[in-house]
GROMACS .gro file of C-alpha atoms in nm:
model
  125
    1MET     CA    1   6.339  -2.921  12.707
    2SER     CA    2   6.679  -2.813  12.579
    3LYS     CA    3   6.812  -2.459  12.602
    4LEU     CA    4   6.729  -2.232  12.312
    5ARG     CA    5   7.021  -2.223  12.069
    6THR     CA    6   7.080  -1.907  11.869
    7LEU     CA    7   7.329  -1.885  11.585
    8ILE     CA    8   7.484  -1.542  11.537
    9LEU     CA    9   7.633  -1.476  11.197
   10GLY     CA   10   7.717  -1.193  10.961
   11HIS     CA   11   7.697  -1.159  10.585
   12LYS     CA   12   7.770  -1.417  10.317
   13ASN     CA   13   8.123  -1.300  10.226
   14PRO     CA   14   8.250  -1.220  10.575
   15ASP     CA   15   8.522  -0.967  10.640
   16THR     CA   16   8.704  -0.915  10.968
   17ASP     CA   17   8.432  -0.686  11.106
   18SER     CA   18   8.161  -0.941  11.034
   19ILE     CA   19   8.348  -1.231  11.195
   20CYS     CA   20   8.455  -1.031  11.501
   21ALA     CA   21   8.103  -0.892  11.544
   22ALA     CA   22   7.954  -1.244  11.546
   23ILE     CA   23   8.212  -1.362  11.802
   24SER     CA   24   8.176  -1.062  12.033
   25TYR     CA   25   7.796  -1.045  12.011
   26ALA     CA   26   7.761  -1.418  12.088
   27ASP     CA   27   7.991  -1.369  12.387
   28LEU     CA   28   7.789  -1.069  12.511
   29LYS     CA   29   7.457  -1.251  12.472
   30SER     CA   30   7.596  -1.555  12.658
   31LYS     CA   31   7.690  -1.334  12.951
   32THR     CA   32   7.366  -1.134  12.964
   33GLU     CA   33   7.088  -1.375  12.866
   34GLU     CA   34   6.979  -1.735  12.912
   35GLY     CA   35   7.031  -1.968  12.621
   36GLU     CA   36   7.312  -2.089  12.402
   37PHE     CA   37   7.460  -1.833  12.162
   38SER     CA   38   7.700  -1.959  11.899
   39PRO     CA   39   7.906  -1.740  11.664
   40ARG     CA   40   7.899  -1.864  11.306
   41ARG     CA   41   8.022  -1.752  10.967
   42ALA     CA   42   7.834  -1.762  10.638
   43GLY     CA   43   8.137  -1.796  10.411
   44GLU     CA   44   8.509  -1.857  10.394
   45ILE     CA   45   8.743  -1.656  10.615
   46ASN     CA   46   8.982  -1.426  10.428
   47GLU     CA   47   9.356  -1.396  10.502
   48GLU     CA   48   9.322  -1.072  10.700
   49THR     CA   49   9.062  -1.228  10.930
   50LYS     CA   50   9.274  -1.542  10.976
   51PHE     CA   51   9.565  -1.320  11.079
   52VAL     CA   52   9.354  -1.127  11.333
   53LEU     CA   53   9.204  -1.443  11.485
   54ASN     CA   54   9.547  -1.610  11.507
   55TYR     CA   55   9.704  -1.297  11.658
   56PHE     CA   56   9.442  -1.285  11.936
   57LYS     CA   57   9.432  -1.666  11.968
   58VAL     CA   58   9.059  -1.684  11.892
   59LYS     CA   59   8.905  -1.989  11.725
   60PRO     CA   60   8.728  -1.911  11.398
   61PRO     CA   61   8.350  -1.956  11.405
   62LYS     CA   62   8.207  -2.269  11.247
   63LEU     CA   63   8.069  -2.242  10.895
   64THR     CA   64   7.691  -2.233  10.855
   65GLU     CA   65   7.604  -2.294  10.492
   66SER     CA   66   7.228  -2.259  10.534
   67VAL     CA   67   6.995  -2.120  10.797
   68LYS     CA   68   6.698  -2.318  10.669
   69THR     CA   69   6.537  -2.530  10.939
   70GLN     CA   70   6.643  -2.894  10.925
   71ILE     CA   71   6.500  -3.197  11.101
   72LYS     CA   72   6.795  -3.195  11.345
   73ASP     CA   73   6.682  -2.847  11.459
   74ILE     CA   74   6.342  -2.970  11.575
   75ASP     CA   75   6.282  -3.085  11.932
   76ILE     CA   76   6.147  -3.432  11.852
   77LYS     CA   77   5.914  -3.598  12.101
   78HIS     CA   78   5.978  -3.970  12.125
   79THR     CA   79   5.647  -4.149  12.169
   80LYS     CA   80   5.600  -4.514  12.250
   81GLY     CA   81   5.429  -4.704  11.969
   82VAL     CA   82   5.065  -4.810  11.988
   83ASP     CA   83   4.883  -5.110  11.845
   84LYS     CA   84   4.749  -5.030  11.498
   85ASN     CA   85   4.407  -5.155  11.613
   86ILE     CA   86   4.378  -4.890  11.887
   87SER     CA   87   4.036  -4.724  11.905
   88PHE     CA   88   3.988  -4.365  11.788
   89LYS     CA   89   3.890  -4.264  12.140
   90LYS     CA   90   4.203  -4.417  12.295
   91ALA     CA   91   4.426  -4.269  12.025
   92TRP     CA   92   4.272  -3.922  12.074
   93SER     CA   93   4.304  -3.945  12.454
   94LEU     CA   94   4.665  -4.057  12.429
   95MET     CA   95   4.750  -3.774  12.189
   96GLN     CA   96   4.603  -3.522  12.431
   97GLU     CA   97   4.778  -3.679  12.729
   98LEU     CA   98   5.118  -3.682  12.554
   99ASP     CA   99   5.061  -3.344  12.381
  100VAL     CA  100   5.140  -3.489  12.037
  101VAL     CA  101   4.965  -3.478  11.699
  102THR     CA  102   5.087  -3.818  11.577
  103LEU     CA  103   5.129  -4.166  11.718
  104PRO     CA  104   5.346  -4.440  11.569
  105ALA     CA  105   5.143  -4.754  11.497
  106VAL     CA  106   5.355  -5.063  11.554
  107ASN     CA  107   5.315  -5.439  11.517
  108GLU     CA  108   5.375  -5.697  11.790
  109ASP     CA  109   5.751  -5.687  11.720
  110GLY     CA  110   5.760  -5.309  11.768
  111ASP     CA  111   5.819  -5.242  11.397
  112LEU     CA  112   5.662  -4.929  11.255
  113GLU     CA  113   5.347  -5.002  11.055
  114GLY     CA  114   5.232  -4.644  11.002
  115ILE     CA  115   5.148  -4.311  11.159
  116ILE     CA  116   4.816  -4.211  11.316
  117SER     CA  117   4.765  -3.835  11.298
  118VAL     CA  118   4.507  -3.594  11.436
  119SER     CA  119   4.396  -3.524  11.078
  120ASP     CA  120   4.343  -3.900  11.026
  121LEU     CA  121   4.112  -3.906  11.326
  122GLN     CA  122   3.927  -3.591  11.215
  123THR     CA  123   3.874  -3.726  10.863
  124HIS     CA  124   3.716  -4.050  10.985
  125ILE     CA  125   3.493  -3.917  11.262
   0.00000   0.00000   0.00000
């Protein structure tokens, strides 16, 4: 499993205090806790902040436009495909063994034919 990644950002229209707080807090957390802490900004950097960052030779934080969870944020489990004619019992056992709630059903060429989910199994039992 990958290290927990935490984004640290201030308010939407960041001033120098907000940007510097995100940078310094991310640095502190990185030195005192396990995980990955990344300073971010929620808006454009103003001229004063650019001056301060340039003066101290500090890279500006990356822009984060949204903090809504995206697919790329999810730790995806890659599961080998199963024959679409697999029995319910085998599918259920495999889901428990792999600790997953879905299995990809594939044809003989390995192409995806569909998804078998726990709810599919529950509905048809």
